[in-house]
Amino acid sequence: MPAPSSAPSSAPSSAPSSAPSTAPSTAPSTAPSTAPSSAPSTAPSTAPSAAVLCRWATRWDREDLIAHIAELMRLHDAQPDRESLRDALEFALKYPERVRFAVAQRDDRLIGVASLHDGYSTWRGSPYGDLQDVYIVEEERGTGVAEKLFEFLAAEGLRRGYCRFELHVREGNERARAFYEKMGMKWSAELVYSLDLTVEGEDS
């Protein structure tokens, strides 16, 4: 470098005094104030901001639950009836031992839902759980929310003495099938038949 070779020969007293006064004083003061402070402030805006809380739904969750389940129904080509959904939630709140809704929450937002229905197996002489209404908002899929919700429900199943969990999934829903198999569930290779007993003829 030409600058260091000429500085000592021409101005020994001024070069050392001026170099430390400019370079060291400006570089350390600007680098820590910009790079470290800006990187942490922008990263959390793209990543989840809080841990996921799984809990049982309450009356205060009603509108969010209706919105999530209505979206799930539309994904299955069904037309949601909000009054019927309200009736279902009221039933669950009144008889939690028969039907109970679990929700996943991040901050103040509900991001997942599933319902647990009580059943009984005569072959095994034991109660079992039927999982329904499993739904995770699109932007939270693949982030571990579904696993936490499933684990929350499994703990309740163990507490109730269930011998197993069951659920229905569409044959072509490969992503859902892969998730359930990852969680330890197995395909039963059984066909499900349905007979509608309502006047309207809506599937349940």
XYZ file of N, CA, C and O in Angstrom:
816
model
N 0.850 -1.189 0.000
C 0.000 0.000 0.000
C 0.894 1.252 0.000
O 1.789 1.380 0.832
N 0.651 2.233 -0.837
C 1.498 3.442 -0.890
C 1.318 4.330 0.306
O 2.212 4.991 0.754
N 0.141 4.406 0.892
C -0.095 5.347 1.995
C 0.742 5.024 3.216
O 1.415 5.882 3.763
N 0.797 3.779 3.691
C 1.624 3.494 4.863
C 3.099 3.722 4.641
O 3.842 4.058 5.556
N 3.648 3.508 3.404
C 5.085 3.671 3.170
C 5.490 5.126 3.160
O 6.597 5.480 3.516
N 4.618 6.015 2.707
C 5.000 7.425 2.608
C 4.712 8.193 3.881
O 5.361 9.152 4.205
N 3.738 7.739 4.648
C 3.364 8.503 5.843
C 4.473 8.587 6.864
O 4.780 9.660 7.362
N 5.171 7.499 7.215
C 6.240 7.625 8.216
C 7.402 8.485 7.756
O 8.084 9.102 8.548
N 7.730 8.508 6.439
C 8.892 9.247 5.964
C 8.642 10.736 5.928
O 9.532 11.529 6.122
N 7.452 11.170 5.638
C 7.200 12.597 5.467
C 6.646 13.241 6.724
O 7.062 14.315 7.107
N 5.725 12.607 7.388
C 5.091 13.237 8.551
C 4.906 12.224 9.651
O 3.822 11.699 9.847
N 6.001 11.909 10.377
C 5.886 10.909 11.440
C 4.963 11.325 12.551
O 4.322 10.530 13.183
N 4.897 12.620 12.856
C 4.105 13.054 14.001
C 2.628 13.181 13.675
O 1.781 13.027 14.535
N 2.313 13.502 12.408
C 0.908 13.749 12.097
C 0.179 12.499 11.642
O -0.988 12.322 11.932
N 0.849 11.572 10.935
C 0.159 10.386 10.406
C -0.411 9.514 11.502
O -1.570 9.136 11.476
N 0.377 9.163 12.542
C -0.195 8.344 13.600
C -1.320 9.033 14.329
O -2.250 8.424 14.795
N -1.239 10.363 14.468
C -2.287 11.044 15.225
C -3.569 11.168 14.437
O -4.653 11.185 14.996
N -3.450 11.284 13.090
C -4.670 11.458 12.308
C -5.345 10.140 11.990
O -6.559 10.045 11.978
N -4.590 9.057 11.736
C -5.224 7.773 11.369
C -6.097 7.231 12.476
O -7.244 6.863 12.265
N -5.595 7.166 13.736
C -6.462 6.640 14.796
C -7.653 7.527 15.063
O -8.675 7.097 15.519
N -7.521 8.827 14.814
C -8.634 9.718 15.144
C -9.776 9.597 14.168
O -10.900 9.957 14.479
N -9.533 9.117 12.955
C -10.623 9.021 11.969
C -11.139 7.607 11.805
O -12.294 7.327 12.056
N -10.256 6.669 11.410
C -10.731 5.316 11.101
C -11.312 4.592 12.297
O -12.439 4.127 12.266
N -10.570 4.466 13.426
C -11.125 3.716 14.552
C -12.365 4.351 15.135
O -13.236 3.702 15.646
N -12.462 5.680 15.112
C -13.590 6.329 15.774
C -14.870 6.190 14.973
O -15.951 6.156 15.522
N -14.764 6.102 13.641
C -15.990 6.023 12.844
C -16.408 4.594 12.579
O -17.579 4.262 12.671
N -15.488 3.676 12.271
C -15.870 2.301 11.904
C -16.574 1.571 13.035
O -17.657 1.027 12.858
N -15.987 1.533 14.265
C -16.674 0.813 15.331
C -17.991 1.446 15.699
O -18.918 0.801 16.126
N -18.123 2.768 15.565
C -19.349 3.416 16.005
C -20.490 3.190 15.041
O -21.639 3.159 15.422
N -20.187 3.021 13.736
C -21.266 2.848 12.766
C -21.633 1.393 12.559
O -22.790 1.058 12.431
N -20.648 0.477 12.542
C -20.956 -0.930 12.256
C -21.892 -1.550 13.274
O -22.903 -2.127 12.924
N -21.607 -1.449 14.594
C -22.523 -2.069 15.558
C -23.888 -1.419 15.576
O -24.870 -2.024 15.902
N -23.977 -0.133 15.219
C -25.256 0.554 15.326
C -26.186 0.213 14.178
O -27.383 0.395 14.280
N -25.635 -0.266 13.035
C -26.494 -0.553 11.888
C -26.732 -2.035 11.698
O -27.851 -2.506 11.759
N -25.663 -2.822 11.511
C -25.849 -4.239 11.175
C -26.523 -5.044 12.270
O -27.556 -5.644 12.054
N -25.978 -5.069 13.507
C -26.603 -5.902 14.531
C -27.997 -5.444 14.906
O -28.841 -6.229 15.240
N -28.263 -4.135 14.888
C -29.565 -3.659 15.333
C -30.646 -3.901 14.303
O -31.792 -4.106 14.634
N -30.275 -3.868 12.998
C -31.305 -4.031 11.977
C -31.639 -5.487 11.725
O -32.787 -5.834 11.490
N -30.644 -6.402 11.784
C -30.927 -7.813 11.483
C -31.922 -8.435 12.450
O -32.893 -9.036 12.047
N -31.735 -8.307 13.779
C -32.702 -8.906 14.690
C -34.080 -8.282 14.589
O -35.075 -8.911 14.846
N -34.170 -7.010 14.213
C -35.473 -6.364 14.171
C -36.288 -6.812 12.978
O -37.500 -6.789 13.011
N -35.638 -7.234 11.880
C -36.384 -7.657 10.703
C -36.682 -9.149 10.720
O -37.694 -9.586 10.216
N -35.835 -9.975 11.316
C -36.046 -11.426 11.301
C -37.345 -11.845 11.963
O -38.092 -12.637 11.419
N -37.688 -11.333 13.160
C -38.923 -11.777 13.791
C -40.178 -11.445 13.012
O -41.223 -12.015 13.239
N -40.109 -10.483 12.093
C -41.303 -10.131 11.346
C -41.702 -11.217 10.366
O -42.839 -11.305 9.962
N -40.761 -12.054 9.935
C -41.081 -13.126 9.015
C -41.292 -14.447 9.737
O -41.978 -15.318 9.242
N -40.708 -14.631 10.896
C -40.865 -15.870 11.648
C -42.020 -15.733 12.643
O -42.440 -14.630 12.975
N -42.605 -16.883 13.122
C -43.648 -16.811 14.142
C -43.179 -16.030 15.355
O -42.054 -16.174 15.817
N -44.045 -15.168 15.885
C -43.642 -14.245 16.934
C -43.822 -14.802 18.330
O -43.325 -14.229 19.285
N -44.556 -15.883 18.489
C -44.816 -16.403 19.833
C -45.043 -17.906 19.756
O -45.304 -18.467 18.691
N -44.936 -18.535 20.916
C -45.157 -19.977 20.984
C -46.637 -20.288 20.788
O -47.508 -19.445 20.991
N -46.906 -21.524 20.393
C -48.281 -21.968 20.153
C -48.873 -22.504 21.448
O -48.252 -23.305 22.151
N -50.069 -22.055 21.763
C -50.805 -22.528 22.924
C -51.982 -23.364 22.461
O -52.787 -22.912 21.642
N -52.088 -24.592 22.961
C -53.232 -25.453 22.664
C -54.113 -25.521 23.909
O -53.616 -25.744 25.024
N -55.399 -25.349 23.724
C -56.330 -25.324 24.849
C -57.717 -25.712 24.361
O -57.954 -25.869 23.154
N -58.639 -25.848 25.297
C -60.020 -26.135 24.944
C -60.747 -24.843 24.589
O -60.506 -23.793 25.190
N -61.622 -24.931 23.610
C -62.353 -23.752 23.163
C -63.352 -23.299 24.222
O -63.877 -24.105 25.001
N -63.605 -22.018 24.234
C -64.598 -21.439 25.121
C -65.647 -20.708 24.279
O -65.524 -20.596 23.046
N -66.643 -20.177 24.952
C -67.687 -19.435 24.255
C -67.137 -18.231 23.511
O -67.675 -17.824 22.486
N -66.052 -17.676 24.018
C -65.466 -16.494 23.385
C -64.807 -16.816 22.044
O -64.504 -15.909 21.262
N -64.560 -18.082 21.769
C -63.919 -18.487 20.509
C -64.935 -18.783 19.405
O -64.546 -19.171 18.308
N -66.208 -18.607 19.700
C -67.254 -19.100 18.811
C -67.136 -18.594 17.374
O -67.163 -19.386 16.425
N -66.991 -17.296 17.187
C -66.971 -16.747 15.829
C -65.742 -17.211 15.043
O -65.828 -17.495 13.854
N -64.591 -17.271 15.711
C -63.386 -17.760 15.034
C -63.534 -19.233 14.657
O -63.120 -19.652 13.568
N -64.121 -20.022 15.551
C -64.332 -21.436 15.257
C -65.267 -21.619 14.068
O -65.015 -22.445 13.188
N -66.334 -20.859 14.057
C -67.285 -20.956 12.946
C -66.601 -20.607 11.626
O -66.780 -21.287 10.612
N -65.781 -19.563 11.640
C -65.081 -19.162 10.418
C -64.124 -20.248 9.938
O -64.054 -20.550 8.737
N -63.373 -20.876 10.855
C -62.418 -21.918 10.467
C -63.132 -23.162 9.951
O -62.726 -23.753 8.941
N -64.175 -23.586 10.640
C -64.878 -24.795 10.213
C -65.621 -24.550 8.902
O -65.696 -25.439 8.040
N -66.147 -23.343 8.720
C -66.801 -23.009 7.451
C -65.803 -23.094 6.297
O -66.130 -23.596 5.212
N -64.580 -22.619 6.519
C -63.552 -22.719 5.481
C -63.195 -24.176 5.210
O -62.995 -24.573 4.051
N -63.116 -24.980 6.260
C -62.845 -26.406 6.080
C -63.943 -27.065 5.252
O -63.657 -27.889 4.372
N -65.171 -26.710 5.512
C -66.281 -27.275 4.738
C -66.192 -26.882 3.269
O -66.426 -27.709 2.378
N -65.821 -25.642 2.999
C -65.686 -25.209 1.611
C -64.571 -25.972 0.906
O -64.678 -26.287 -0.293
N -63.506 -26.282 1.630
C -62.421 -27.067 1.043
C -62.893 -28.479 0.685
O -62.296 -29.136 -0.175
N -63.948 -28.950 1.348
C -64.512 -30.266 1.068
C -65.784 -30.167 0.223
O -66.618 -31.067 0.210
N -65.919 -29.028 -0.473
C -67.045 -28.820 -1.397
C -68.395 -28.894 -0.702
O -69.390 -29.341 -1.285
N -68.449 -28.468 0.550
C -69.704 -28.431 1.302
C -70.069 -26.977 1.585
O -69.186 -26.134 1.771
N -71.349 -26.707 1.605
C -71.822 -25.357 1.864
C -72.064 -25.172 3.362
O -72.924 -25.828 3.941
N -71.310 -24.309 4.013
C -71.476 -24.145 5.461
C -72.776 -23.439 5.827
O -73.211 -22.518 5.138
N -73.378 -23.892 6.897
C -74.560 -23.276 7.479
C -74.164 -22.756 8.859
O -73.966 -23.532 9.790
N -74.037 -21.461 8.990
C -73.512 -20.878 10.218
C -74.410 -21.155 11.421
O -73.921 -21.326 12.536
N -75.714 -21.224 11.208
C -76.600 -21.528 12.323
C -76.385 -22.950 12.825
O -76.394 -23.206 14.036
N -76.194 -23.884 11.905
C -75.917 -25.267 12.303
C -74.585 -25.356 13.041
O -74.457 -26.106 14.022
N -73.612 -24.589 12.586
C -72.321 -24.584 13.264
C -72.440 -23.987 14.663
O -71.813 -24.481 15.605
N -73.238 -22.962 14.806
C -73.465 -22.389 16.146
C -74.122 -23.419 17.061
O -73.765 -23.538 18.239
N -75.090 -24.158 16.524
C -75.753 -25.196 17.320
C -74.754 -26.266 17.749
O -74.811 -26.761 18.888
N -73.853 -26.630 16.828
C -72.853 -27.651 17.148
C -71.924 -27.184 18.263
O -71.581 -27.952 19.177
N -71.520 -25.926 18.204
C -70.629 -25.392 19.240
C -71.343 -25.289 20.579
O -70.748 -25.560 21.626
N -72.604 -24.903 20.558
C -73.370 -24.846 21.798
C -73.508 -26.235 22.420
O -73.422 -26.401 23.640
N -73.720 -27.241 21.576
C -73.811 -28.618 22.060
C -72.497 -29.046 22.704
O -72.486 -29.671 23.775
N -71.397 -28.707 22.052
C -70.084 -29.086 22.585
C -69.806 -28.408 23.918
O -69.239 -29.019 24.833
N -70.198 -27.159 24.045
C -69.980 -26.445 25.303
C -70.859 -27.003 26.417
O -70.460 -27.014 27.587
N -72.024 -27.501 26.049
C -72.945 -28.034 27.048
C -72.594 -29.460 27.446
O -72.770 -29.863 28.602
N -72.067 -30.245 26.478
C -71.738 -31.650 26.736
C -70.283 -31.937 26.339
O -70.023 -32.664 25.367
N -69.320 -31.399 27.067
C -67.911 -31.580 26.688
C -67.426 -33.019 26.783
O -66.419 -33.372 26.157
N -68.124 -33.861 27.555
C -67.723 -35.267 27.620
C -68.087 -36.013 26.341
O -67.561 -37.103 26.066
N -68.948 -35.441 25.522
C -69.341 -36.073 24.261
C -68.624 -35.461 23.062
O -68.162 -36.175 22.170
N -68.556 -34.141 23.032
C -67.871 -33.429 21.947
C -67.119 -32.256 22.561
O -67.681 -31.514 23.372
N -65.867 -32.111 22.158
C -65.090 -30.988 22.683
C -64.173 -30.457 21.598
O -63.521 -31.233 20.881
N -64.135 -29.142 21.476
C -63.290 -28.496 20.483
C -61.985 -28.035 21.124
O -61.997 -27.374 22.164
N -60.877 -28.382 20.478
C -59.559 -27.899 20.883
C -59.096 -26.870 19.863
O -59.388 -26.985 18.671
N -58.380 -25.862 20.346
C -57.880 -24.819 19.451
C -56.394 -24.620 19.683
O -55.871 -24.872 20.774
N -55.719 -24.179 18.633
C -54.316 -23.762 18.713
C -54.287 -22.255 18.544
O -54.925 -21.707 17.646
N -53.530 -21.600 19.391
C -53.511 -20.138 19.421
C -52.074 -19.639 19.424
O -51.217 -20.159 20.118
N -51.834 -18.612 18.599
C -50.547 -17.906 18.624
C -50.851 -16.420 18.856
O -51.616 -15.816 18.102
N -50.276 -15.869 19.892
C -50.643 -14.521 20.323
C -52.139 -14.515 20.625
O -52.614 -15.331 21.382
N -52.884 -13.634 19.993
C -54.328 -13.551 20.231
C -55.133 -14.137 19.081
O -56.345 -13.904 18.978
N -54.513 -14.909 18.229
C -55.182 -15.413 17.031
C -55.311 -16.926 17.073
O -54.346 -17.637 17.389
N -56.507 -17.427 16.745
C -56.716 -18.867 16.628
C -56.224 -19.325 15.260
O -56.675 -18.813 14.232
N -55.302 -20.282 15.247
C -54.683 -20.711 13.994
C -54.964 -22.176 13.680
O -54.537 -22.683 12.645
N -55.666 -22.879 14.568
C -55.979 -24.285 14.322
C -57.135 -24.740 15.181
O -57.413 -24.162 16.235
N -57.818 -25.784 14.712
C -58.961 -26.313 15.447
C -59.104 -27.802 15.143
O -58.696 -28.275 14.077
N -59.660 -28.531 16.085
C -60.016 -29.931 15.898
C -61.062 -30.280 16.947
O -61.077 -29.687 18.037
N -61.942 -31.208 16.624
C -62.952 -31.619 17.599
C -62.760 -33.091 17.956
O -62.385 -33.913 17.118
N -63.019 -33.398 19.224
C -62.876 -34.755 19.754
C -64.253 -35.273 20.149
O -64.939 -34.667 20.969
N -64.648 -36.400 19.537
C -65.965 -36.983 19.774
C -65.807 -38.328 20.479
O -64.966 -39.146 20.100
N -66.620 -38.530 21.480
C -66.534 -39.747 22.284
C -67.261 -40.900 21.597
O -68.398 -40.765 21.142
N -66.578 -42.055 21.491
C -67.180 -43.263 20.913
C -66.899 -44.465 21.799
O -66.190 -44.360 22.805
N -67.454 -45.611 21.394
C -67.242 -46.818 22.188
C -67.085 -48.021 21.259
O -67.847 -48.204 20.297
N -66.072 -48.837 21.538
C -65.789 -50.026 20.745
C -66.286 -51.270 21.479
O -65.789 -51.592 22.566
N -67.261 -51.958 20.902
C -67.747 -53.194 21.536
C -66.714 -54.303 21.421
O -66.598 -55.147 22.325
N -65.956 -54.344 20.352
C -64.961 -55.398 20.175
C -63.859 -55.318 21.242
O -63.336 -56.347 21.650
N -63.537 -54.120 21.656
C -62.465 -53.955 22.640
C -62.992 -53.581 24.023
O -62.228 -53.498 24.971
N -64.298 -53.374 24.091
C -64.887 -53.040 25.385
C -64.276 -51.801 26.000
O -64.011 -51.746 27.201
N -64.068 -50.785 25.160
C -63.362 -49.592 25.626
C -63.801 -48.379 24.805
O -64.137 -48.512 23.618
N -63.801 -47.200 25.386
C -64.114 -45.992 24.611
C -62.974 -45.635 23.656
O -61.833 -46.042 23.852
N -63.303 -44.907 22.618
C -62.299 -44.420 21.681
C -62.674 -43.001 21.268
O -63.791 -42.527 21.520
N -61.738 -42.332 20.632
C -61.965 -40.961 20.205
C -62.057 -40.838 18.699
O -61.260 -41.432 17.968
N -63.042 -40.087 18.244
C -63.215 -39.795 16.822
C -62.809 -38.341 16.591
O -63.404 -37.422 17.167
N -61.774 -38.135 15.789
C -61.283 -36.788 15.501
C -61.982 -36.221 14.274
O -62.062 -36.890 13.237
N -62.478 -35.009 14.402
C -63.143 -34.340 13.297
C -62.703 -32.884 13.234
O -62.059 -32.372 14.147
N -63.069 -32.233 12.137
C -62.887 -30.780 11.978
C -61.434 -30.340 12.151
O -61.160 -29.249 12.684
N -60.499 -31.143 11.692
C -59.084 -30.776 11.820
C -58.746 -29.726 10.760
O -58.840 -29.987 9.563
N -58.354 -28.557 11.220
C -58.073 -27.458 10.284
C -56.982 -26.554 10.853
O -57.034 -26.147 12.019
N -55.989 -26.250 10.008
C -54.913 -25.314 10.342
C -54.917 -24.220 9.278
O -55.006 -24.522 8.080
N -54.837 -22.966 9.695
C -54.819 -21.884 8.709
C -53.625 -22.064 7.779
O -52.579 -22.581 8.168
N -53.798 -21.643 6.548
C -52.830 -21.971 5.495
C -51.406 -21.540 5.825
O -50.450 -22.285 5.619
N -51.232 -20.326 6.350
C -49.874 -19.823 6.585
C -49.173 -20.504 7.745
O -47.969 -20.342 7.929
N -49.907 -21.294 8.544
C -49.305 -22.000 9.678
C -49.075 -23.490 9.399
O -48.564 -24.198 10.263
N -49.447 -23.942 8.229
C -49.251 -25.351 7.905
C -47.765 -25.635 7.685
O -47.068 -24.871 7.036
N -47.308 -26.723 8.266
C -45.902 -27.078 8.160
C -45.024 -26.413 9.199
O -43.797 -26.549 9.137
N -45.612 -25.720 10.166
C -44.825 -25.039 11.203
C -44.841 -25.777 12.538
O -44.277 -25.277 13.514
N -45.510 -26.944 12.598
C -45.566 -27.702 13.841
C -46.837 -27.496 14.632
O -47.014 -28.116 15.690
N -47.748 -26.657 14.152
C -48.995 -26.397 14.868
C -49.854 -27.654 14.924
O -50.416 -27.995 15.971
N -49.970 -28.350 13.804
C -50.798 -29.561 13.772
C -50.262 -30.614 14.742
O -51.047 -31.303 15.416
N -48.953 -30.753 14.835
C -48.364 -31.720 15.767
C -48.729 -31.386 17.217
O -49.099 -32.259 17.993
N -48.628 -30.104 17.560
C -48.951 -29.693 18.927
C -50.424 -29.936 19.241
O -50.774 -30.376 20.345
N -51.287 -29.655 18.288
C -52.717 -29.872 18.498
C -53.022 -31.358 18.632
O -53.821 -31.768 19.493
N -52.379 -32.179 17.814
C -52.580 -33.625 17.877
C -52.094 -34.170 19.223
O -52.759 -35.015 19.836
N -50.952 -33.704 19.672
C -50.414 -34.161 20.961
C -51.323 -33.746 22.121
O -51.493 -34.492 23.094
N -51.896 -32.573 22.018
C -52.830 -32.098 23.043
C -54.042 -33.023 23.117
O -54.489 -33.414 24.212
N -54.582 -33.400 21.964
C -55.743 -34.293 21.924
C -55.379 -35.706 22.367
O -56.169 -36.380 23.044
N -54.183 -36.171 21.999
C -53.751 -37.504 22.410
C -53.634 -37.607 23.926
O -53.994 -38.625 24.527
N -53.153 -36.534 24.552
C -53.059 -36.527 26.013
C -54.445 -36.631 26.644
O -54.635 -37.332 27.648
N -55.417 -35.966 26.049
C -56.790 -36.067 26.558
C -57.354 -37.463 26.338
O -58.074 -38.002 27.182
N -57.005 -38.075 25.191
C -57.458 -39.435 24.929
C -56.919 -40.423 25.948
O -57.638 -41.320 26.408
N -55.656 -40.250 26.319
C -55.077 -41.111 27.350
C -55.761 -40.884 28.693
O -56.019 -41.835 29.444
N -56.060 -39.643 28.992
C -56.726 -39.332 30.257
C -58.113 -39.971 30.323
O -58.549 -40.435 31.377
N -58.785 -40.027 29.178
C -60.128 -40.596 29.135
C -60.115 -42.124 29.024
O -61.155 -42.757 29.073
N -58.956 -42.702 28.832
C -58.870 -44.148 28.702
C -59.262 -44.671 27.338
O -59.709 -45.817 27.202
N -59.074 -43.871 26.303
C -59.415 -44.301 24.945
C -58.471 -45.410 24.497
O -57.277 -45.386 24.793
N -59.017 -46.335 23.734
C -58.179 -47.400 23.184
C -57.556 -46.993 21.848
O -56.546 -47.571 21.435
N -58.132 -45.982 21.187
C -57.593 -45.559 19.888
C -58.246 -44.241 19.476
O -59.221 -43.787 20.077
N -57.665 -43.660 18.434
C -58.248 -42.525 17.725
C -58.667 -42.987 16.337
O -58.001 -43.825 15.721
N -59.739 -42.422 15.820
C -60.157 -42.639 14.451
C -60.448 -41.294 13.804
O -60.773 -40.318 14.486
N -60.329 -41.252 12.475
C -60.722 -40.054 11.738
C -60.960 -40.415 10.286
O -60.536 -41.476 9.816
N -61.665 -39.549 9.590
C -61.914 -39.714 8.158
C -61.028 -38.750 7.385
O -60.857 -37.598 7.796
N -60.478 -39.206 6.289
C -59.665 -38.350 5.433
C -59.917 -38.756 3.990
O -60.107 -39.949 3.694
N -59.972 -37.774 3.121
C -60.196 -38.064 1.714
C -59.015 -38.836 1.123
O -57.861 -38.576 1.439
N -59.349 -39.731 0.218
C -58.321 -40.608 -0.361
C -57.231 -39.807 -1.059
O -56.060 -40.146 -1.002
N -57.597 -38.723 -1.714
C -56.618 -37.950 -2.461
C -55.878 -36.897 -1.655
O -55.010 -36.204 -2.189
N -56.178 -36.792 -0.374
C -55.512 -35.796 0.471
C -54.204 -36.378 0.996
O -54.079 -36.768 2.157
N -53.212 -36.410 0.133
C -51.947 -37.059 0.467
C -51.202 -36.337 1.591
O -50.538 -36.975 2.406
N -51.306 -35.029 1.625
C -50.597 -34.287 2.670
C -51.151 -34.635 4.046
O -50.399 -34.861 4.999
N -52.483 -34.698 4.157
C -53.094 -35.046 5.447
C -52.764 -36.485 5.816
O -52.451 -36.782 6.976
N -52.823 -37.380 4.849
C -52.518 -38.786 5.134
C -51.082 -38.956 5.600
O -50.808 -39.727 6.535
N -50.172 -38.240 4.982
C -48.766 -38.332 5.392
C -48.584 -37.820 6.814
O -47.814 -38.392 7.601
N -49.297 -36.762 7.165
C -49.191 -36.230 8.519
C -49.718 -37.223 9.548
O -49.068 -37.480 10.569
N -50.901 -37.792 9.307
C -51.486 -38.728 10.270
C -50.621 -39.980 10.431
O -50.468 -40.499 11.537
N -50.040 -40.430 9.341
C -49.153 -41.595 9.440
C -47.882 -41.244 10.206
O -47.348 -42.064 10.963
N -47.402 -40.005 10.031
C -46.232 -39.563 10.797
C -46.531 -39.531 12.291
O -45.658 -39.803 13.127
N -47.787 -39.246 12.636
C -48.187 -39.194 14.035
C -48.536 -40.567 14.599
O -48.981 -40.684 15.744
N -48.339 -41.620 13.802
C -48.528 -42.980 14.296
C -49.822 -43.648 13.896
O -50.056 -44.809 14.241
N -50.680 -42.951 13.159
C -51.949 -43.554 12.738
C -51.725 -44.452 11.521
O -50.786 -44.246 10.743
N -52.600 -45.441 11.379
C -52.491 -46.392 10.271
C -53.798 -46.436 9.495
O -54.881 -46.314 10.072
N -53.654 -46.641 8.188
C -54.832 -46.766 7.330
C -55.540 -48.082 7.643
O -54.928 -49.154 7.648
N -56.842 -47.999 7.903
C -57.587 -49.197 8.301
C -58.045 -50.025 7.115
O -58.517 -51.152 7.297
N -57.929 -49.486 5.889
C -58.342 -50.193 4.670
C -59.830 -50.539 4.693
O -60.257 -51.497 4.061
N -60.621 -49.755 5.413
C -62.063 -49.973 5.462
C -62.779 -48.860 4.705
O -62.343 -47.710 4.699
N -63.875 -49.201 4.077
C -64.705 -48.216 3.399
C -65.733 -47.668 4.384
O -66.228 -48.392 5.243
N -66.044 -46.400 4.231
C -67.026 -45.759 5.103
C -68.310 -45.533 4.313
O -68.301 -44.893 3.260
N -69.418 -46.069 4.815
C -70.727 -45.853 4.223
C -71.496 -44.871 5.082
O -71.339 -44.842 6.302
N -72.340 -44.071 4.447
C -73.101 -43.057 5.170
C -74.545 -43.061 4.708
O -74.825 -43.151 3.507
N -75.462 -42.975 5.644
C -76.894 -42.866 5.362
C -77.411 -41.620 6.060
O -77.363 -41.526 7.291
N -77.881 -40.661 5.308
C -78.356 -39.419 5.883
C -79.801 -39.576 6.347
O -80.665 -40.035 5.604
N -80.057 -39.222 7.589
C -81.385 -39.359 8.178
C -82.071 -38.013 8.402
O -83.140 -37.967 9.015
N -81.476 -36.933 7.883
C -82.079 -35.625 8.048
C -83.021 -35.347 6.890
O -82.905 -35.909 5.792
N -83.953 -34.432 7.119
C -84.917 -34.066 6.094
C -84.236 -33.361 4.926
O -84.550 -33.588 3.765
N -83.255 -32.499 5.262
C -82.572 -31.740 4.220
C -81.648 -32.586 3.370
O -81.314 -32.240 2.260
N -81.192 -33.724 3.958
C -80.288 -34.588 3.221
C -78.870 -34.101 3.178
O -78.111 -34.443 2.279
N -78.474 -33.282 4.158
C -77.108 -32.780 4.213
C -76.219 -33.811 4.894
O -76.588 -34.403 5.898
N -75.025 -34.009 4.324
C -74.062 -34.932 4.953
C -73.572 -34.341 6.250
O -73.421 -33.128 6.390
N -73.272 -35.233 7.218
C -72.760 -34.775 8.505
C -71.401 -35.346 8.735
O -70.971 -36.238 8.031
